[in-house]
Coordinates of C-alpha atoms in Angstrom, one line a residue:
X2 CA 13.6 38.6 1.0
X3 CA 15.6 38.3 4.2
X4 CA 17.3 35.3 5.8
X5 CA 16.5 34.9 9.4
X6 CA 19.2 35.2 12.0
X7 CA 20.8 32.2 13.6
X8 CA 19.8 32.1 17.2
X9 CA 20.6 29.8 20.1
X10 CA 17.7 27.7 21.5
X11 CA 18.1 29.2 24.9
X12 CA 17.3 32.7 23.6
X13 CA 13.8 31.5 22.5
X14 CA 13.1 30.3 26.0
X15 CA 14.4 33.7 27.3
X16 CA 12.1 35.7 25.0
X17 CA 9.0 33.7 25.8
X18 CA 9.6 34.2 29.5
X19 CA 9.5 38.0 29.1
X20 CA 6.5 40.0 30.4
X21 CA 4.2 41.8 28.0
X22 CA 4.7 45.5 28.0
X23 CA 1.6 46.4 26.1
X24 CA -1.1 45.0 23.8
X25 CA -2.7 47.1 21.1
X26 CA -4.8 46.8 17.9
X27 CA -2.7 47.0 14.7
X28 CA -4.3 48.0 11.4
X29 CA -3.1 47.3 7.9
X30 CA -0.8 50.0 6.6
X31 CA 0.1 51.3 10.0
X32 CA 3.7 51.3 11.1
X33 CA 4.1 50.2 14.7
X34 CA 7.2 51.5 16.5
X35 CA 8.7 51.0 19.8
X36 CA 11.8 50.1 21.7
X37 CA 12.8 46.5 22.5
X38 CA 15.0 45.6 25.4
X39 CA 15.7 42.7 27.7
X40 CA 12.7 41.1 29.4
X41 CA 10.2 43.1 27.3
X42 CA 7.8 41.8 24.7
X43 CA 5.4 44.2 22.9
X44 CA 2.1 42.5 21.9
X45 CA -0.3 43.6 19.1
X46 CA -3.5 42.1 17.6
X47 CA -4.4 42.0 14.0
X48 CA -7.6 41.0 12.4
X49 CA -7.8 39.5 8.9
X50 CA -11.3 39.9 7.5
X51 CA -10.8 37.2 4.8
X52 CA -8.1 34.7 3.8
X53 CA -5.1 36.7 2.6
X54 CA -1.4 36.7 2.1
X55 CA 0.0 39.0 4.7
X56 CA 3.4 40.6 4.1
X57 CA 5.3 42.0 7.1
X58 CA 8.2 44.5 6.7
X59 CA 10.7 45.0 9.4
X60 CA 13.1 48.0 9.5
X61 CA 16.7 46.9 10.0
X62 CA 18.7 48.7 12.6
X63 CA 22.2 50.1 12.0
X64 CA 24.9 47.8 13.4
X65 CA 26.4 49.7 16.4
X66 CA 27.5 46.7 18.4
X67 CA 30.4 44.2 18.2
X68 CA 27.7 41.5 18.3
X69 CA 25.1 42.3 15.6
X70 CA 22.3 40.2 17.2
X71 CA 22.1 42.8 20.0
X72 CA 20.4 45.2 17.6
X73 CA 18.2 42.6 15.9
X74 CA 14.7 41.9 16.9
X75 CA 12.0 39.3 16.2
X76 CA 8.4 39.4 15.1
X77 CA 6.4 36.3 16.1
X78 CA 2.9 35.5 14.9
X79 CA 0.6 33.4 17.1
X80 CA -2.9 32.0 16.5
X81 CA -5.7 32.1 19.0
X82 CA -4.3 29.0 20.8
X83 CA -0.9 30.7 21.2
X84 CA 0.6 28.3 18.7
X85 CA 3.4 30.1 16.9
X86 CA 2.8 30.0 13.2
X87 CA 5.4 32.4 11.8
X88 CA 8.7 33.9 12.9
X89 CA 11.0 36.5 11.4
X90 CA 14.2 38.2 12.6
X91 CA 15.9 41.2 11.1
X92 CA 19.1 40.2 9.3
X93 CA 21.5 42.5 7.4
X94 CA 23.8 40.0 5.7
X95 CA 22.1 40.3 2.3
X96 CA 21.5 42.8 -0.5
X97 CA 18.9 44.8 1.4
X98 CA 20.4 46.7 4.5
X99 CA 17.2 48.5 5.3
X100 CA 14.4 46.0 5.7
X101 CA 13.5 42.3 6.2
X102 CA 10.3 41.0 4.6
X103 CA 8.1 37.9 5.4
X104 CA 4.9 36.9 3.7
X105 CA 2.5 34.4 5.2
X106 CA -0.9 33.1 4.1
X107 CA -3.4 33.6 6.9
X108 CA -7.0 32.4 7.3
X109 CA -9.7 34.8 8.3
X110 CA -9.4 35.5 12.0
X111 CA -7.6 37.5 14.8
X112 CA -3.9 36.9 15.6
X113 CA -1.4 38.1 18.2
X114 CA 1.9 39.6 17.0
X115 CA 4.8 39.8 19.5
X116 CA 7.9 41.9 19.0
X117 CA 11.0 41.2 21.1
X118 CA 14.8 41.4 21.0
X119 CA 16.9 38.4 20.0
X120 CA 18.4 37.7 23.4
X121 CA 20.1 38.8 26.5
X122 CA 21.4 42.4 26.2
X123 CA 19.6 43.2 23.0
X124 CA 18.2 46.7 22.8
X125 CA 17.0 49.1 20.1
X126 CA 14.1 50.5 18.1
X127 CA 11.7 48.6 15.9
X128 CA 9.4 49.6 13.1
X129 CA 7.1 47.1 11.5
X130 CA 4.2 47.3 9.0
X131 CA 2.0 44.8 7.1
X132 CA -0.1 44.7 3.9
X133 CA -2.5 42.1 2.6
X134 CA -3.0 40.5 -0.8
X135 CA -4.4 37.4 -2.5
X136 CA -3.5 34.0 -1.2
X137 CA -0.5 32.3 -3.0
X138 CA -0.2 28.6 -3.1
X139 CA -2.2 26.1 -1.1
X140 CA -0.9 26.6 2.4
X141 CA -2.9 28.9 4.7
X142 CA -2.1 29.3 8.4
X143 CA -3.0 28.2 10.9
X144 CA -2.7 24.6 9.9
X145 CA -0.8 23.1 12.8
X146 CA -3.7 21.1 14.2
X147 CA -5.9 18.4 12.7
X148 CA -8.9 20.7 13.2
X149 CA -7.2 23.4 11.0
X150 CA -5.4 21.1 8.5
X151 CA -5.7 22.1 4.9
X152 CA -7.5 19.6 2.7
X153 CA -5.4 17.9 0.0
X154 CA -6.8 16.3 -3.2
X155 CA -5.0 13.1 -4.4
X156 CA -3.1 13.6 -7.7
X157 CA -2.7 17.3 -7.4
X158 CA 0.4 19.4 -6.9
X159 CA 0.4 21.7 -3.9
X160 CA 2.8 24.5 -2.9
X161 CA 3.3 25.9 0.6
X162 CA 5.5 28.1 2.9
X163 CA 7.3 27.3 6.1
X164 CA 8.2 30.2 8.3
X165 CA 10.9 30.4 10.9
X166 CA 14.5 30.6 11.9
X167 CA 17.1 28.0 12.6
X168 CA 14.8 26.6 15.4
X169 CA 11.5 27.0 13.6
X170 CA 8.6 25.2 15.0
X171 CA 6.4 25.9 12.1
X172 CA 4.8 22.9 10.3
X173 CA 2.0 22.4 7.9
X174 CA -0.7 19.8 8.1
X175 CA -2.7 18.5 5.1
X176 CA -5.6 16.1 5.4
X177 CA -6.1 13.5 2.7
X178 CA -8.8 10.8 2.3
X179 CA -7.6 7.5 0.8
X180 CA -10.7 6.0 -0.8
X181 CA -9.6 2.5 -1.2
X182 CA -6.6 0.2 -0.7
X183 CA -3.8 1.2 -3.1
X184 CA -0.3 2.5 -3.7
X185 CA 0.6 6.1 -3.3
X186 CA 3.7 7.8 -4.6
X187 CA 4.6 11.2 -3.0
X188 CA 7.3 13.6 -4.2
X189 CA 8.6 16.5 -2.0
X190 CA 11.0 19.3 -3.0
X191 CA 11.7 23.0 -2.7
X192 CA 10.4 25.4 -5.2
X193 CA 12.7 26.9 -7.8
X194 CA 13.0 30.2 -6.0
X195 CA 13.9 28.7 -2.6
X196 CA 17.4 28.1 -1.3
X197 CA 17.5 26.2 2.0
X198 CA 21.2 25.7 2.2
X199 CA 22.0 22.7 4.5
X200 CA 18.3 22.5 5.6
X201 CA 15.7 20.0 4.5
X202 CA 12.0 19.4 4.3
X203 CA 10.5 16.5 6.3
X204 CA 7.2 14.9 5.5
X205 CA 5.6 12.5 8.0
X206 CA 2.5 10.5 6.8
X207 CA 0.4 9.6 9.8
X208 CA -3.0 7.9 10.2
X209 CA -6.0 9.4 12.0
X210 CA -4.8 8.1 15.4
X211 CA -1.3 9.8 15.2
X212 CA 0.5 6.6 14.4
X213 CA 3.7 7.4 12.5
X214 CA 3.6 5.4 9.2
X215 CA 6.1 6.8 6.7
X216 CA 8.5 9.6 6.4
X217 CA 10.1 11.4 3.5
X218 CA 13.0 13.8 3.6
X219 CA 13.9 16.3 0.9
X220 CA 17.6 16.9 1.9
X221 CA 18.9 20.3 0.7
X222 CA 15.4 20.7 -0.7
X223 CA 16.3 18.4 -3.6
X224 CA 13.5 16.2 -5.1
X225 CA 12.8 13.0 -3.3
X226 CA 9.9 10.5 -3.4
X227 CA 8.5 7.5 -1.7
X228 CA 6.0 4.8 -2.7
X229 CA 3.7 3.3 0.1
X230 CA 0.8 1.0 0.4
X231 CA -2.1 2.5 2.2
X232 CA -5.4 1.2 3.6
X233 CA -8.5 3.3 3.1
X234 CA -9.0 6.0 5.7
X235 CA -7.9 9.5 6.7
X236 CA -4.3 10.5 6.7
X237 CA -2.3 13.6 7.5
X238 CA 0.8 14.9 5.7
X239 CA 2.9 16.8 8.3
X240 CA 5.6 18.9 6.6
X241 CA 8.4 20.5 8.6
X242 CA 11.4 22.7 7.9
X243 CA 14.9 21.7 9.1
X244 CA 17.7 24.1 10.1
X245 CA 17.8 27.1 7.8
X246 CA 18.7 30.8 7.9
X247 CA 15.9 31.7 5.4
X248 CA 12.9 33.4 7.0
X249 CA 10.5 31.6 4.6
X250 CA 11.1 28.4 2.6
X251 CA 8.8 27.3 -0.2
X252 CA 8.1 23.7 -0.9
X253 CA 6.0 21.7 -3.3
X254 CA 4.6 18.2 -3.2
X255 CA 2.5 16.0 -5.4
X256 CA 1.0 12.5 -5.3
X257 CA 0.0 9.7 -7.6
X258 CA -2.5 7.1 -6.4
X259 CA -3.1 3.7 -7.9
X260 CA -6.0 1.6 -6.5
X261 CA -5.1 -2.1 -6.0
X262 CA -6.9 -5.4 -5.3
X263 CA -6.1 -5.9 -1.6
X264 CA -6.5 -9.6 -1.9
X265 CA -3.5 -9.8 -4.2
X266 CA -1.1 -7.6 -2.2
X267 CA 0.8 -7.3 1.0
X268 CA -0.9 -5.0 3.5
X269 CA 2.0 -2.5 3.6
X270 CA 1.9 -2.8 7.4
X271 CA 3.9 -6.0 7.7
X272 CA 7.1 -4.5 9.0
X273 CA 7.4 -6.8 12.1
X274 CA 6.4 -10.2 13.5
X275 CA 3.5 -8.5 15.4
X276 CA 2.2 -7.1 12.1
X277 CA 3.0 -10.0 9.8
X278 CA 0.7 -10.7 6.9
X279 CA -0.9 -14.2 6.8
X280 CA 0.2 -16.3 3.8
X281 CA -2.5 -18.6 2.3
X282 CA -1.4 -21.7 0.5
X283 CA -1.2 -21.7 -3.3
X284 CA -1.8 -18.0 -3.6
X285 CA 0.6 -15.4 -5.0
X286 CA 1.1 -12.1 -3.2
X287 CA 2.5 -9.0 -4.7
X288 CA 4.6 -6.6 -2.7
X289 CA 7.5 -4.2 -2.9
X290 CA 10.4 -2.8 -1.0
X291 CA 11.3 0.9 -1.2
X292 CA 14.6 2.4 -0.2
X293 CA 16.0 5.8 -0.8
X294 CA 18.7 8.1 0.8
X295 CA 17.1 10.5 3.3
X296 CA 13.7 8.9 3.0
X297 CA 11.7 6.2 4.5
X298 CA 13.2 2.8 3.9
X299 CA 11.3 -0.5 4.0
X300 CA 13.6 -3.2 2.8
X301 CA 11.9 -6.3 4.4
X302 CA 8.4 -7.7 4.8
X303 CA 7.1 -10.2 7.4
X304 CA 4.7 -13.0 6.7
X305 CA 3.0 -15.7 8.8
X306 CA 1.8 -19.2 7.9
X307 CA 0.4 -22.1 9.8
X308 CA 0.6 -25.8 9.0
X309 CA -2.2 -28.0 10.4
X310 CA 0.0 -31.1 10.0
X311 CA 3.6 -32.0 9.1
X312 CA 4.1 -31.1 5.5
X313 CA 6.6 -30.4 2.7
X314 CA 6.4 -26.7 1.8
X315 CA 7.9 -24.9 -1.2
X316 CA 8.6 -21.2 -1.2
X317 CA 8.7 -19.4 -4.5
X318 CA 9.8 -15.7 -4.5
X319 CA 10.7 -13.5 -7.4
X320 CA 12.0 -9.9 -7.3
X321 CA 12.7 -8.8 -10.9
X322 CA 15.5 -6.3 -11.0
X323 CA 17.1 -7.1 -7.7
X324 CA 18.2 -10.0 -5.5
X325 CA 16.2 -11.1 -2.5
X326 CA 16.6 -13.4 0.5
X327 CA 14.2 -15.4 2.6
X328 CA 14.7 -15.9 6.3
X329 CA 12.6 -18.6 8.1
X330 CA 11.6 -18.2 11.7
X331 CA 9.8 -20.4 14.2
X332 CA 6.7 -19.3 16.2
X333 CA 8.9 -17.5 18.7
X334 CA 10.7 -15.5 16.0
X335 CA 13.9 -17.5 16.2
X336 CA 15.6 -18.4 12.9
X337 CA 15.2 -22.1 12.0
X338 CA 18.4 -24.0 12.9
X339 CA 18.9 -25.8 9.7
X340 CA 19.0 -23.8 6.4
X341 CA 17.1 -21.0 8.1
X342 CA 17.5 -18.8 5.0
X343 CA 17.5 -19.0 1.2
X344 CA 18.8 -16.8 -1.6
X345 CA 19.8 -17.1 -5.2
X346 CA 22.1 -15.6 -7.8
X347 CA 19.1 -14.7 -9.8
X348 CA 16.0 -12.8 -9.0
X349 CA 14.0 -16.0 -8.4
X350 CA 14.2 -18.1 -5.2
X351 CA 12.7 -21.6 -4.9
X352 CA 13.3 -23.7 -1.9
X353 CA 11.5 -26.6 -0.2
X354 CA 11.4 -27.4 3.5
X355 CA 9.9 -30.3 5.5
X356 CA 8.2 -28.7 8.5
X357 CA 6.3 -29.9 11.5
X358 CA 2.8 -28.7 12.2
X359 CA 2.8 -25.3 13.8
X360 CA 3.1 -21.6 13.1
X361 CA 6.0 -20.0 11.3
X362 CA 7.2 -16.6 10.1
X363 CA 9.0 -15.6 6.9
X364 CA 11.0 -12.5 6.2
X365 CA 11.6 -11.4 2.6
X366 CA 14.6 -9.1 2.4
X367 CA 16.0 -7.0 -0.3
X368 CA 19.7 -7.8 -0.5
X369 CA 20.3 -4.5 -2.2
X370 CA 18.3 -2.5 0.3
X371 CA 20.5 0.6 -0.1
X372 CA 19.7 1.0 -3.7
X373 CA 17.3 3.9 -4.4
X374 CA 13.9 3.1 -5.8
X375 CA 10.9 0.9 -6.0
X376 CA 11.6 -2.9 -6.2
X377 CA 8.5 -5.1 -6.7
X378 CA 8.3 -8.8 -5.9
X379 CA 5.8 -11.7 -5.7
X380 CA 5.7 -14.5 -3.2
X381 CA 4.0 -17.9 -3.1
X382 CA 4.0 -20.8 -0.7
X383 CA 2.9 -24.3 -1.9
X384 CA 2.0 -26.8 0.7
X385 CA 2.2 -30.4 -0.6
X386 CA -1.2 -32.0 -0.1
X387 CA -0.5 -35.1 -2.2
X388 CA 2.9 -36.9 -2.3
X389 CA 2.6 -37.4 -6.1
X390 CA 1.7 -33.7 -6.8
X391 CA 4.8 -31.7 -5.7
X392 CA 5.0 -27.9 -5.9
X393 CA 6.8 -28.1 -9.2
X394 CA 4.0 -30.2 -10.8
X395 CA 2.6 -28.7 -14.0
X396 CA -0.9 -28.8 -12.6
X397 CA -0.2 -28.2 -8.9
X398 CA -2.2 -25.0 -8.8
X399 CA -5.6 -26.4 -10.0
X400 CA -5.2 -29.7 -8.2
X401 CA -4.3 -27.9 -4.9
X402 CA -7.0 -25.2 -5.4
X403 CA -9.7 -27.9 -5.5
X404 CA -8.1 -29.7 -2.5
X405 CA -8.4 -26.4 -0.5
X406 CA -12.1 -26.3 -1.4
X407 CA -12.5 -29.8 -0.1
X408 CA -13.2 -31.2 -3.6
X409 CA -10.0 -33.1 -4.3
X410 CA -9.3 -35.5 -1.4
X411 CA -7.0 -38.1 -3.0
X412 CA -6.5 -41.6 -1.8
X413 CA -5.9 -43.0 1.7
X414 CA -2.2 -43.3 1.1
X415 CA -1.8 -39.5 0.5
X416 CA -1.6 -39.8 -3.3
X417 CA -3.7 -38.2 -6.0
X418 CA -2.9 -40.2 -9.2
X419 CA -2.9 -37.2 -11.4
X420 CA -2.2 -39.1 -14.7
X421 CA -4.9 -41.7 -14.0
X422 CA -8.1 -41.6 -16.1
X423 CA -10.9 -40.3 -13.9
X424 CA -13.9 -42.6 -13.5
X425 CA -17.5 -41.5 -14.1
X426 CA -18.5 -42.2 -10.4
X427 CA -15.6 -40.0 -9.2
X428 CA -16.6 -37.1 -11.5
X429 CA -20.0 -36.9 -9.9
X430 CA -18.6 -37.4 -6.4
X431 CA -16.2 -34.4 -7.0
X432 CA -18.9 -32.2 -8.6
X433 CA -21.3 -33.0 -5.7
X434 CA -18.7 -31.5 -3.3
X435 CA -19.0 -28.0 -4.8
X436 CA -20.5 -25.8 -2.2
X437 CA -23.8 -24.2 -3.3
X438 CA -24.3 -26.4 -6.4
X439 CA -28.0 -26.7 -7.2
X440 CA -29.4 -29.6 -9.0
X441 CA -33.2 -29.1 -9.5
X442 CA -35.1 -32.4 -9.9
X443 CA -36.9 -32.7 -13.2
X444 CA -37.5 -36.5 -13.3
X445 CA -37.5 -39.6 -11.1
X446 CA -34.5 -42.0 -10.8
X447 CA -34.9 -45.2 -12.8
X448 CA -33.3 -48.5 -12.2
X449 CA -29.8 -49.3 -13.6
X450 CA -28.3 -52.8 -13.3
X451 CA -24.9 -51.5 -12.3
X452 CA -26.0 -48.8 -9.9
X453 CA -28.1 -50.0 -7.0
X454 CA -29.0 -48.0 -3.9
X455 CA -26.1 -49.8 -2.1
X456 CA -23.5 -48.4 -4.5
X457 CA -21.2 -45.9 -2.6
X458 CA -21.8 -43.3 -5.3
X459 CA -25.5 -43.9 -5.8
X460 CA -26.7 -40.6 -4.0
X461 CA -24.5 -38.4 -6.2
X462 CA -25.3 -40.1 -9.5
X463 CA -29.0 -40.3 -8.7
X464 CA -29.0 -36.5 -8.1
X465 CA -27.3 -35.8 -11.5
X466 CA -29.7 -38.2 -13.3
X467 CA -32.8 -36.6 -11.7
X468 CA -31.5 -33.2 -12.8
X469 CA -31.3 -34.4 -16.4
X470 CA -27.5 -34.0 -16.6
X471 CA -26.7 -37.7 -17.3
X472 CA -28.9 -40.4 -18.9
X473 CA -26.8 -43.5 -18.7
X474 CA -26.8 -46.1 -21.5
X475 CA -29.9 -48.2 -21.6
X476 CA -30.0 -50.2 -18.4
X477 CA -26.4 -49.3 -17.5
X478 CA -24.9 -46.2 -15.9
X479 CA -21.3 -47.4 -16.2
X480 CA -20.0 -45.8 -12.9
X481 CA -16.7 -47.5 -13.2
X482 CA -16.0 -46.5 -16.8
X483 CA -13.7 -43.8 -18.0
X484 CA -15.1 -40.5 -19.2
X485 CA -14.1 -39.0 -22.6
X486 CA -13.3 -35.3 -23.0
X487 CA -16.4 -34.8 -25.2
X488 CA -18.6 -36.4 -22.5
X489 CA -17.1 -34.2 -19.9
X490 CA -17.9 -31.1 -22.0
X491 CA -21.6 -32.1 -22.0
X492 CA -21.6 -32.8 -18.3
X493 CA -20.0 -29.5 -17.4
X494 CA -22.2 -27.4 -19.7
X495 CA -25.3 -28.9 -18.3
X496 CA -24.2 -28.9 -14.7
X497 CA -23.3 -25.2 -14.7
X498 CA -25.9 -24.1 -17.4
X499 CA -23.2 -22.6 -19.6
X500 CA -24.1 -20.6 -22.7
X501 CA -22.0 -19.3 -25.6
X502 CA -19.9 -16.4 -24.5
X503 CA -18.2 -14.9 -27.5
X504 CA -16.3 -16.9 -30.1
X505 CA -15.5 -20.6 -29.7
X506 CA -12.5 -22.4 -31.1
X507 CA -12.6 -24.3 -34.3
X508 CA -10.8 -27.6 -33.4
X509 CA -9.5 -29.6 -36.3
X510 CA -10.8 -32.8 -34.8
X511 CA -14.4 -31.7 -33.9
X512 CA -16.6 -30.9 -36.9
X513 CA -20.1 -29.5 -36.6
X514 CA -21.7 -32.9 -37.3
X515 CA -20.2 -34.2 -34.0
X516 CA -23.0 -34.7 -31.4
X517 CA -20.8 -33.0 -28.8
X518 CA -19.8 -30.1 -31.1
X519 CA -22.1 -27.5 -29.4
X520 CA -21.0 -28.4 -25.9
X521 CA -17.3 -28.2 -26.8
X522 CA -17.8 -24.8 -28.4
X523 CA -19.7 -23.5 -25.4
X524 CA -16.9 -24.7 -23.1
X525 CA -14.2 -23.1 -25.4
X526 CA -16.1 -19.8 -25.6
X527 CA -16.1 -19.6 -21.8
X528 CA -12.3 -20.1 -21.6
X529 CA -12.7 -23.5 -19.9
X530 CA -10.8 -25.5 -22.6
X531 CA -8.0 -24.4 -25.0
X532 CA -7.2 -27.6 -26.7
X533 CA -3.7 -28.6 -27.8
X534 CA -2.1 -27.8 -31.1
X535 CA -5.5 -26.9 -32.6
X536 CA -7.1 -30.2 -31.4
X537 CA -9.6 -31.0 -28.7
X538 CA -9.1 -34.8 -28.7
X539 CA -12.8 -35.5 -27.9
X540 CA -12.4 -39.3 -27.6
X541 CA -9.5 -39.3 -25.2
X542 CA -10.2 -40.2 -21.6
X543 CA -10.1 -37.4 -19.1
X544 CA -7.2 -37.7 -16.6
X545 CA -7.7 -36.6 -13.0
X546 CA -5.3 -33.7 -13.4
X547 CA -7.1 -32.5 -16.5
X548 CA -10.5 -32.7 -14.8
X549 CA -9.0 -30.5 -12.1
X550 CA -7.9 -28.0 -14.7
X551 CA -11.4 -27.9 -16.3
X552 CA -13.2 -27.6 -12.9
X553 CA -10.8 -25.0 -11.4
X554 CA -11.3 -22.7 -14.4
X555 CA -15.1 -23.0 -13.9
X556 CA -14.9 -22.2 -10.3

């Protein structure tokens, strides 16, 4: 196969401005002949009855001029919209001094073929023929518009051709449907039989509305890849050929798609303040940076968070395998004046800041952005709701999770008292705050000496009694008493109507004769309790922090 001649860009404009000398029908197997000269373009039409690989053969001229391009000529193929989809120029600097060959996959239809000299002063004779055969690969022209884009199936390997000379305007469009949010890896490279010299393949991934999203370059045709997060929708892969002398260059690309839970990941679009992802308190987000020579590089992500009141905020970031850096910005995108950044000598960063109410931005950088490859990370912010439950507290997550639900409210002084034994009245007050909790009435409230209608927790405890969840002890409800772990097991099982779900846990301090044994086993089989060192400690009082652990696991 021939390499195409190197031509100056101005020559193309020159050729396209020439007037047509003639237009004629051209049949397969026929050899068209004629004379090319300055300001003359001969035009032919060919009709392809079914999708086929069409191979054009051009007869080379004998070099009779000091400048060889004067005896070279071009064959250009256009679709019905006058979009050029293939280009070949005679070229003698190879092993075949008699002909130049160009194959191209064509869809069924009628095409225009234009024959012209390579530039000012060119003149000579041409002789061209074509034959058809079975389609090879997955690329069929025309596919330069969305309406004619070839369909691509995720997970498959496709092969295509790009036709043209040093200023080729050929490109291939592939349409792909992304069914759900997920991560896609794309690899692009030349095929084994292609040599593109200093040229390269470019792939641009765009969404339906022509918004450039990601780009991937296969420099010298060498394998290169990119990993990107994509929202569900329609995308197009636009593959172009860079500068090359070769008349046809073959490429191959493949993908691997992994569906992800969108709630746990960055959006993949958070590359600026305007597109920053919103960070929720006490929630861990997964993300990644990707950087590679001659490919799309995304080495930083933007996040946004809002504080309803002045608060102490802890940022926890971890990027295993690399080092990261956090930069903190105010609502105007200006770096905070005092300690406006944080990094670490390890992959993990933890820093705490006292911030006023307002909106802020956070940038998470890869400090090794030039290193090739995928670098995953996770990011969490923890806003301190209670002064005695800092972000580093062992049970911060369940306590804060219930606070965000409006269940844990703490005390007037802003404390929570996590190690304090929880009182019975507080248990029912907290349970009663669960949105959507139903307590069907099965009996009428009776009189208790220590729980009158004037008691602040009377409505909640009345509802739980009438639902048959609690009974009290004789004439006493004991609202101000502590609650044991065994008693809590019974309350939770009855409140949420829990049943055995698989195997329980045989705790060494709870035998089958224990009146609370069944409730404890149901709780354990549902993963609500794990015990400690093989024990459940049924008679120990429940602390406020441990109650939060039990309830958060249930919800």
